[in-house]
C-alpha angles and dihedrals in degrees: 000000000000092000091047092052091048091052092049089050091052090049092049092050091051091050090049090051091051092049092049090049091051091049091051091050092050092048091050090050091050092050091047092051090047090054093052114091117207113233109235117225133181115277094231141334094276104043120083115242116249109214119225121243094264091054095053122103117286110240092205091063092050092047090051089053089049091054096062109151097218114125109238095167093095131048113275128217124220092262091052091051091049090052092051091048093052089053099044108028108101093207093077093045090050092050091046092052091048091051091051091048090051091050092052090050090052090054089051092052091049088061087078086084092056124079114252112233124184125192115205129187120191138175136180139176121203136185123195119200124199091190131021110274095011119095113205099175134030126172141156128221125195140148145127127263137190128213126190130193121179128176105220103174133010105188094200095055092239094141095057091041090054091053091048090050091052093048093049089050088054090051091051091050092049092050089048088053091053090048091051089056090050091049091052092049092047092048091051092048093049091047091048095053089039090059092045090050093047091049090050089049090057091050091050091049090050089056089049091052090052092051092045091050091052091047091051091048091051092048091052092049091049090050091047092052093046098246096101136060134236089242092059090051092049091048091050090048090051090050091051092049090049090053090052090050090050089052092054090047092049091050090051090051090050092053089049090051089051090053091050090052092049090052092048095053095038103246132123114287094240093059111124108234123190120197135209105230116242123252118272091224112106114204119230112264117236121244111283109265124217112276089228090060091049091052092049091049091049092051091052102039110030109103095211091058090046089051090053090052091050091049090051091051090049091053091049089052089049088057089055090050091053093048092048090062088075093057125083122253131208117223132186113216130183140162137191 
């Protein structure tokens, strides 16, 4: 009876262990499913997609944009606007981050020339039983180890080609950064003169409204005194109404120009921006150069074209890397 009770106890403990194992597996599955996030997709090709809460705009980001520290209480010159744009416009920061990422990747690729050394520490404890419940042997093993792997020769030149590809990618990213700065400066300059032109358009329309009002007043006086016609009065009224319409259109164009300027300098579109008018002095234009010289200068100096050349060189190096995969390599391995 004692042996039977002992056997039933062993069986019960095994069943309990199995149940605990099953519970642990189920809990792990639940946690795994809870950690998985379903990817939302549009319902069909004709229904707009409704973004989930986590995909909606972050108010903190918008508030940070609202809290720009630039002083817009006084009129700003073109140089001031360019300085604000270089600080706020995300295009330059994006290009700068991409250039830094490309440089770090180039440093990673250059590690091909350095031996790879791994340090490993391990430990284990083992018990060997001759009979169930009786341990005859128990011992512990531990100790560090070093492993080295060094690529000595790559007959296809793939290692150097990989470094060249990474460096050309860095050059392309740096040229793209320079081009982003030029694009920002050009956008600010265009927006500046666009606002000045739109403001001048409003002033011109105001003068036209004044002339149209005087013309309408004269036509009405002529009709009142019997020396004018109804047609002249109607034509003057139509001209005055057209001038008022032109005023509304010019004000709309000015607001659009203000929005373009806000986008160029990286501030909210409803920011009130005052400008310092440009000087009336027009510098003397240099003698017209040969168009061929302008084309040659553009091919040599424009950063976007230089970035294209660097990308082409990187792709040519990538071809060498792919071809080098078919050549043998000589490694030096060692362990301690």
